[in-house]
Short mmCIF file of C-alpha atoms in Angstrom, two decimals:
data_model
loop_
_atom_site.label_atom_id
_atom_site.label_comp_id
_atom_site.label_asym_id
_atom_site.label_seq_id
_atom_site.Cartn_x
_atom_site.Cartn_y
_atom_site.Cartn_z
CA MET A 114 101.46 74.81 120.31
CA ILE A 115 104.66 74.92 118.27
CA PHE A 116 107.87 75.18 120.41
CA GLY A 117 105.89 76.47 123.23
CA ILE A 118 104.22 79.15 121.15
CA GLU A 119 100.47 79.21 120.85
CA LEU A 120 99.07 78.60 117.37
CA THR A 121 97.13 81.82 117.36
CA THR A 122 100.34 83.67 117.79
CA VAL A 123 102.07 81.57 115.16
CA TRP A 124 99.31 82.43 112.56
CA PHE A 125 99.20 86.01 113.58
CA VAL A 126 102.90 86.18 112.68
CA LEU A 127 102.40 84.18 109.43
CA ILE A 128 99.64 86.67 108.36
CA ALA A 129 102.02 89.59 109.08
CA VAL A 130 104.59 87.78 106.87
CA LEU A 131 102.11 87.60 104.09
CA TRP A 132 101.30 91.19 104.24
CA ILE A 133 104.91 92.04 104.39
CA GLY A 134 105.41 90.05 101.34
CA TYR A 135 102.56 91.67 99.61
CA PHE A 136 103.56 95.16 100.23
CA THR A 137 107.27 94.79 99.54
CA LEU A 138 106.63 92.96 96.24
CA GLU A 139 103.38 94.51 94.98
CA GLY A 140 104.52 97.81 96.34
CA PHE A 141 107.03 98.39 93.63
CA ASP A 142 104.48 97.32 91.05
CA PHE A 143 102.09 99.94 92.24
CA GLY A 144 105.00 102.45 92.12
CA VAL A 145 105.96 101.53 88.56
CA GLY A 146 102.41 101.92 87.35
CA MET A 147 101.98 105.31 88.97
CA LEU A 148 105.14 106.54 87.54
CA VAL A 149 104.53 105.59 83.94
CA PRO A 150 103.42 109.16 82.94
CA VAL A 151 106.30 110.77 85.00
CA LEU A 152 109.29 108.71 83.89
CA ALA A 153 108.41 107.62 80.36
CA ARG A 154 108.90 110.22 77.53
CA ASP A 155 107.35 108.16 74.69
CA GLU A 156 105.58 104.94 73.92
CA THR A 157 108.82 102.92 73.87
CA GLU A 158 109.75 103.98 77.31
CA ARG A 159 106.29 103.23 78.58
CA ARG A 160 106.67 99.73 77.24
CA VAL A 161 110.03 99.38 79.00
CA MET A 162 108.57 100.38 82.26
CA ILE A 163 105.58 98.03 81.91
CA ASN A 164 108.05 95.20 80.83
CA THR A 165 110.00 95.53 84.08
CA VAL A 166 106.99 94.27 86.13
CA GLY A 167 105.38 92.14 83.25
CA PRO A 168 106.75 88.81 84.31
CA VAL A 169 106.11 89.22 88.09
CA TRP A 170 103.13 91.43 88.87
CA ASP A 171 100.62 88.55 88.86
CA GLY A 172 102.77 86.42 91.12
CA ASN A 173 103.14 89.41 93.48
CA GLU A 174 99.41 89.81 93.61
CA VAL A 175 98.92 86.24 94.98
CA TRP A 176 100.27 87.28 98.38
CA VAL A 177 97.15 89.32 99.15
CA LEU A 178 94.88 86.43 98.03
CA VAL A 179 96.71 84.21 100.40
CA ALA A 180 96.70 86.66 103.25
CA GLY A 181 92.92 87.13 102.88
CA GLY A 182 92.42 83.37 102.79
CA ALA A 183 94.59 82.78 105.81
CA THR A 184 92.88 85.47 107.78
CA PHE A 185 89.39 83.92 106.89
CA ALA A 186 90.61 80.46 108.03
CA ALA A 187 92.82 81.42 111.09
CA PHE A 188 90.81 84.42 112.37
CA PRO A 189 87.19 84.16 111.08
CA GLU A 190 85.91 86.77 113.40
CA TRP A 191 88.50 89.19 112.34
CA TYR A 192 87.83 88.50 108.75
CA ALA A 193 84.02 89.09 109.23
CA THR A 194 84.35 92.30 111.08
CA LEU A 195 87.01 93.58 108.84
CA PHE A 196 85.40 92.95 105.52
CA SER A 197 81.96 94.03 106.65
CA GLY A 198 83.10 97.21 108.13
CA PHE A 199 85.59 98.01 105.49
CA TYR A 200 83.43 96.87 102.59
CA LEU A 201 83.48 99.93 100.50
CA PRO A 202 87.21 100.78 100.68
CA LEU A 203 87.98 97.04 100.06
CA LEU A 204 85.61 97.04 97.09
CA LEU A 205 87.37 100.06 95.61
CA ILE A 206 90.74 98.48 96.03
CA LEU A 207 89.24 95.38 94.24
CA VAL A 208 87.86 97.27 91.32
CA ALA A 209 91.17 99.20 90.99
CA LEU A 210 93.15 95.94 90.94
CA ILE A 211 90.83 94.46 88.37
CA LEU A 212 91.21 97.48 86.09
CA ARG A 213 95.08 97.43 86.57
CA ASN A 214 95.27 93.83 85.68
CA LEU A 215 93.11 94.34 82.57
CA ALA A 216 95.54 97.13 81.61
CA PHE A 217 98.49 94.70 81.73
CA GLU A 218 96.75 92.30 79.54
CA TYR A 219 94.87 94.40 77.01
CA ARG A 220 97.16 97.46 76.49
CA HIS A 221 99.08 95.76 73.68
CA LYS A 222 95.88 94.46 72.05
CA GLY A 223 95.30 97.68 70.13
CA ASP A 224 97.62 99.77 68.12
CA THR A 225 96.23 103.23 68.39
CA ALA A 226 97.32 105.90 70.83
CA GLN A 227 93.80 106.36 72.12
CA TRP A 228 93.48 102.66 72.95
CA ARG A 229 96.81 102.63 74.81
CA GLY A 230 96.14 105.91 76.56
CA ARG A 231 92.91 104.51 78.13
CA TRP A 232 94.63 101.48 79.39
CA ASP A 233 97.54 103.66 80.71
CA ALA A 234 94.80 105.58 82.70
CA ALA A 235 93.48 102.40 84.14
CA LEU A 236 97.08 101.34 84.97
CA ILE A 237 97.76 104.62 86.73
CA GLY A 238 94.57 104.83 88.56
CA GLY A 239 94.51 101.01 89.37
CA SER A 240 97.95 101.47 91.08
CA PHE A 241 97.13 104.75 92.93
CA VAL A 242 93.94 103.70 94.54
CA PRO A 243 95.27 100.56 96.32
CA ALA A 244 98.62 102.31 97.15
CA LEU A 245 96.58 104.85 99.00
CA LEU A 246 93.73 102.84 100.46
CA TRP A 247 95.83 100.02 101.86
CA GLY A 248 97.56 102.54 104.10
CA VAL A 249 94.33 104.09 105.19
CA ALA A 250 92.97 100.52 105.98
CA PHE A 251 95.93 99.39 107.94
CA ALA A 252 96.13 102.70 109.78
CA ASN A 253 92.54 102.23 110.99
CA ILE A 254 93.10 98.58 111.92
CA VAL A 255 96.06 99.56 114.18
CA ALA A 256 94.54 102.67 115.78
CA GLY A 257 91.17 100.99 116.40
CA VAL A 258 87.61 101.46 114.98
CA PRO A 259 84.13 101.41 116.43
CA ILE A 260 83.19 97.88 117.36
CA ASP A 261 80.44 96.86 119.63
CA ALA A 262 80.01 93.92 121.88
CA ASP A 263 78.75 91.73 119.11
CA LYS A 264 82.05 92.32 117.28
CA GLU A 265 80.29 94.40 114.58
CA PHE A 266 81.70 97.55 113.12
CA THR A 267 79.45 100.42 113.91
CA GLY A 268 81.14 103.30 112.12
CA THR A 269 80.77 104.73 108.62
CA LEU A 270 82.99 105.34 105.67
CA PHE A 271 83.83 108.88 107.10
CA THR A 272 84.95 107.18 110.31
CA LEU A 273 87.70 105.69 108.39
CA LEU A 274 88.71 108.85 106.76
CA ASN A 275 90.20 110.41 109.86
CA PRO A 276 93.60 112.41 109.83
CA TYR A 277 95.66 109.60 111.15
CA ALA A 278 94.41 107.08 108.64
CA LEU A 279 94.77 109.55 105.76
CA LEU A 280 98.38 110.13 106.86
CA GLY A 281 98.86 106.35 106.72
CA GLY A 282 97.53 106.36 103.12
CA VAL A 283 99.91 109.09 102.02
CA THR A 284 102.76 107.20 103.64
CA THR A 285 102.19 104.01 101.79
CA LEU A 286 101.58 106.01 98.63
CA LEU A 287 105.00 107.74 98.88
CA LEU A 288 106.75 104.67 100.03
CA PHE A 289 105.45 102.75 97.03
CA LEU A 290 106.45 105.50 94.63
CA THR A 291 109.82 105.52 96.10
CA HIS A 292 110.08 101.69 95.79
CA GLY A 293 108.84 101.68 92.21
CA ALA A 294 111.27 104.32 91.16
CA MET A 295 114.15 102.37 92.83
CA PHE A 296 112.89 99.27 90.93
CA VAL A 297 112.85 101.13 87.57
CA ALA A 298 116.36 102.30 88.10
CA LEU A 299 117.50 98.77 88.95
CA LYS A 300 115.75 97.14 86.00
CA THR A 301 116.31 99.61 83.20
CA ASP A 302 119.29 101.13 81.30
CA GLY A 303 119.89 104.30 79.57
CA ASP A 304 118.01 107.72 80.09
CA ILE A 305 115.07 106.20 81.91
CA ARG A 306 117.48 104.66 84.41
CA HIS A 307 119.00 107.83 85.34
CA ARG A 308 115.71 109.76 85.44
CA ALA A 309 114.26 107.06 87.79
CA ARG A 310 117.36 107.17 90.11
CA ALA A 311 117.13 110.98 90.32
CA LEU A 312 113.50 110.94 91.13
CA SER A 313 113.77 108.18 93.66
CA VAL A 314 115.94 110.33 95.72
CA LYS A 315 113.41 113.21 95.69
CA LEU A 316 110.44 110.77 96.32
CA GLY A 317 112.45 109.04 99.11
CA LEU A 318 113.05 112.38 101.05
CA ALA A 319 109.29 113.29 100.83
CA ALA A 320 108.50 109.61 101.93
CA ALA A 321 111.07 109.83 104.94
CA VAL A 322 109.36 113.02 106.25
CA VAL A 323 105.85 111.64 106.06
CA ALA A 324 106.76 108.17 107.16
CA VAL A 325 108.56 109.55 110.38
CA VAL A 326 105.56 111.57 111.25
CA PHE A 327 103.07 108.68 110.83
CA LEU A 328 105.29 106.05 112.49
CA LEU A 329 105.99 108.49 115.54
CA TRP A 330 102.14 109.08 115.71
CA THR A 331 101.57 105.30 115.58
CA GLN A 332 104.18 104.69 118.32
CA GLY A 333 102.65 107.39 120.46
CA ARG A 334 99.03 105.83 120.07
CA THR A 335 99.52 102.11 120.50
CA GLY A 336 103.31 101.39 120.09
CA SER A 337 105.44 98.75 121.97
CA ILE A 338 109.14 98.41 122.39
CA GLY A 339 109.17 95.94 119.49
CA SER A 340 107.33 98.47 117.22
CA ALA A 341 109.81 101.26 118.30
CA VAL A 342 112.71 99.03 117.21
CA ALA A 343 111.13 98.15 113.90
CA PHE A 344 110.08 101.71 113.11
CA LEU A 345 113.68 103.10 114.05
CA LEU A 346 115.25 100.40 111.72
CA ALA A 347 112.77 101.26 109.02
CA ALA A 348 113.79 104.88 109.10
CA THR A 349 117.43 103.96 108.92
CA ALA A 350 116.95 101.54 105.89
CA LEU A 351 115.09 104.31 104.05
CA LEU A 352 117.83 106.94 104.67
CA ALA A 353 120.49 104.19 103.60
CA ALA A 354 118.39 103.51 100.41
CA ILE A 355 118.31 107.26 99.52
CA SER A 356 122.12 107.45 100.09
CA ALA A 357 122.70 104.53 97.93
CA ALA A 358 120.51 105.87 95.15
CA ARG A 359 122.48 109.17 95.20
CA ALA A 360 125.79 107.08 95.02
CA GLY A 361 124.31 105.13 91.91
CA ARG A 362 123.95 101.84 93.76
CA GLU A 363 120.64 100.81 92.54
CA GLY A 364 120.82 97.31 93.95
CA TRP A 365 121.33 98.55 97.38
CA ALA A 366 118.82 101.32 97.04
CA PHE A 367 116.20 98.96 96.15
CA THR A 368 117.10 96.56 98.92
CA GLY A 369 116.85 99.57 101.25
CA THR A 370 113.19 100.40 100.45
CA PHE A 371 112.40 96.76 100.50
CA VAL A 372 113.68 96.44 103.99
CA THR A 373 112.01 99.83 104.91
CA ILE A 374 108.61 98.57 103.93
CA ALA A 375 109.04 95.26 105.54
CA LEU A 376 110.16 96.69 108.72
CA ALA A 377 107.35 99.36 108.74
CA VAL A 378 104.68 96.69 108.27
CA ALA A 379 106.26 94.50 110.84
CA GLY A 380 106.12 97.45 113.29
CA LEU A 381 102.44 98.01 112.70
CA PHE A 382 101.74 94.41 113.44
CA LEU A 383 103.96 94.56 116.47
CA ALA A 384 101.95 97.63 117.66
CA LEU A 385 98.82 95.76 117.05
CA PHE A 386 99.43 92.54 118.94
CA PRO A 387 97.81 90.87 120.82
CA ASP A 388 94.81 92.63 119.28
CA VAL A 389 93.89 91.90 115.65
CA MET A 390 91.20 94.77 115.51
CA PRO A 391 91.00 97.12 118.57
CA SER A 392 87.60 98.55 119.46
CA SER A 393 87.56 102.46 119.94
CA THR A 394 84.22 102.02 121.58
CA ASN A 395 85.25 99.90 124.47
CA PRO A 396 88.72 97.97 124.74
CA ALA A 397 86.66 94.97 126.09
CA TYR A 398 85.09 94.63 122.72
CA SER A 399 88.43 94.36 120.94
CA LEU A 400 89.13 91.39 118.61
CA THR A 401 92.29 89.56 119.76
CA THR A 402 94.38 86.69 118.62
CA THR A 403 92.43 84.60 121.16
CA ASN A 404 88.78 85.61 120.84
CA ALA A 405 88.86 86.00 117.04
CA ALA A 406 90.67 82.73 116.38
CA ALA A 407 89.56 79.39 114.63
CA THR A 408 89.59 76.17 116.61
CA ASP A 409 92.91 74.47 117.51
CA TYR A 410 92.36 71.67 115.08
CA THR A 411 91.80 74.14 112.08
CA LEU A 412 94.99 75.95 113.12
CA THR A 413 96.78 72.72 113.36
CA VAL A 414 95.88 71.50 109.86
CA MET A 415 96.56 74.93 108.38
CA THR A 416 100.07 74.87 109.98
CA TRP A 417 100.92 71.56 108.29
CA VAL A 418 99.63 72.68 105.04
CA ALA A 419 101.65 75.90 105.33
CA ALA A 420 104.82 73.99 106.28
CA LEU A 421 104.42 71.82 103.07
CA PHE A 422 103.46 74.28 100.46
CA THR A 423 105.15 77.54 101.48
CA PRO A 424 108.75 76.53 100.50
CA ILE A 425 107.41 75.39 97.11
CA VAL A 426 105.75 78.77 96.50
CA LEU A 427 108.70 80.81 97.71
CA GLY A 428 111.06 78.73 95.49
CA TYR A 429 109.05 79.22 92.44
CA GLN A 430 108.73 82.95 93.04
CA ALA A 431 112.41 83.23 93.68
CA TRP A 432 113.23 81.36 90.40
CA THR A 433 110.93 83.71 88.39
CA TYR A 434 112.75 86.78 89.72
CA TRP A 435 116.15 85.07 88.85
CA VAL A 436 115.11 84.27 85.21
CA PHE A 437 114.03 87.77 84.65
CA ARG A 438 116.82 89.52 86.51
CA LYS A 439 118.47 91.34 83.65
CA ARG A 440 117.99 94.94 82.80
CA ILE A 441 116.00 96.06 79.81
CA SER A 442 116.22 99.26 77.77
CA THR A 443 114.58 100.84 74.64
CA ARG A 444 116.80 98.75 72.43
CA HIS A 445 115.04 95.77 73.65
CA ILE A 446 111.61 97.01 72.42
CA PRO A 447 110.92 96.16 68.84
CA THR A 448 109.95 99.04 66.49
CA GLU A 449 106.25 99.39 65.40
CA GLU A 450 107.14 97.99 62.00
CA LEU A 451 108.92 94.99 63.37
CA ALA A 452 106.05 94.42 65.95
CA GLN A 453 103.51 94.52 63.11
CA ALA A 454 105.49 92.16 60.99
CA ARG A 455 105.56 89.68 63.74
#
């Protein structure tokens, strides 16, 4: 125990924090990737958009790796049931992320429009698929899936594609698009900045409508007082972000969508606790923070490791964002002739 709190609860909270970090940071990466064909009018503007996330996208992606590793070590039963039952959706997410990462690395290796166009398609698709499927996956986890007495998933892919889960996918998709548009408006200058800010308001309004419906549905199905407070604050933050974007306050607008996603994810975990994967077959078969956890010794060692290395990782990532904090515009992109000369 730590300060009277069970280690299983501590690690449930830490895993929630890791997913919050992943969705708030990688969320705008996904949004930027999906918005490349919408906001960019030419190759120079496409390069501007890609450069806004170029220095940070790989660091943002580390959060999901740590979240997966922490789940495996702290709650092995949860990890086993989740990754076996959600195998195909998670595989699709993995393939999409690989293609997206390759797009960042290889797009500039060729100098033809066809070459760049193919990698742009990989970037767009590789951002769209995870943005949608992560929402579908988390909605299913919170609502519950068929799990038998042996803690094994007994459903199919179509079990996961239910109306509630699909609405969850659309919610994360729209929130990430809004988050990405806010980030582009914050990080760029010139015409693309104004287009991104205007689009962020429209996307934010659409996201607000869908998110409210999804969060109310979640609260009605499995919510708690804590999740209700988190959802209410998330909705307030999103409305504040939209208002800030309309007023031209990009920094506050991006902060608003950041807080919105963080509170929404926190609310989902609050609605889930003390379960980690509810069973829709029989509540007695549900995986909880108790029956899915590793041994106390394992959790104790993990806690000391986390206490030692987490501040270092957070400090490094904060330093990265500080170094690359300035806006960029088309004037910072060298012409084709200059790029070839170099």
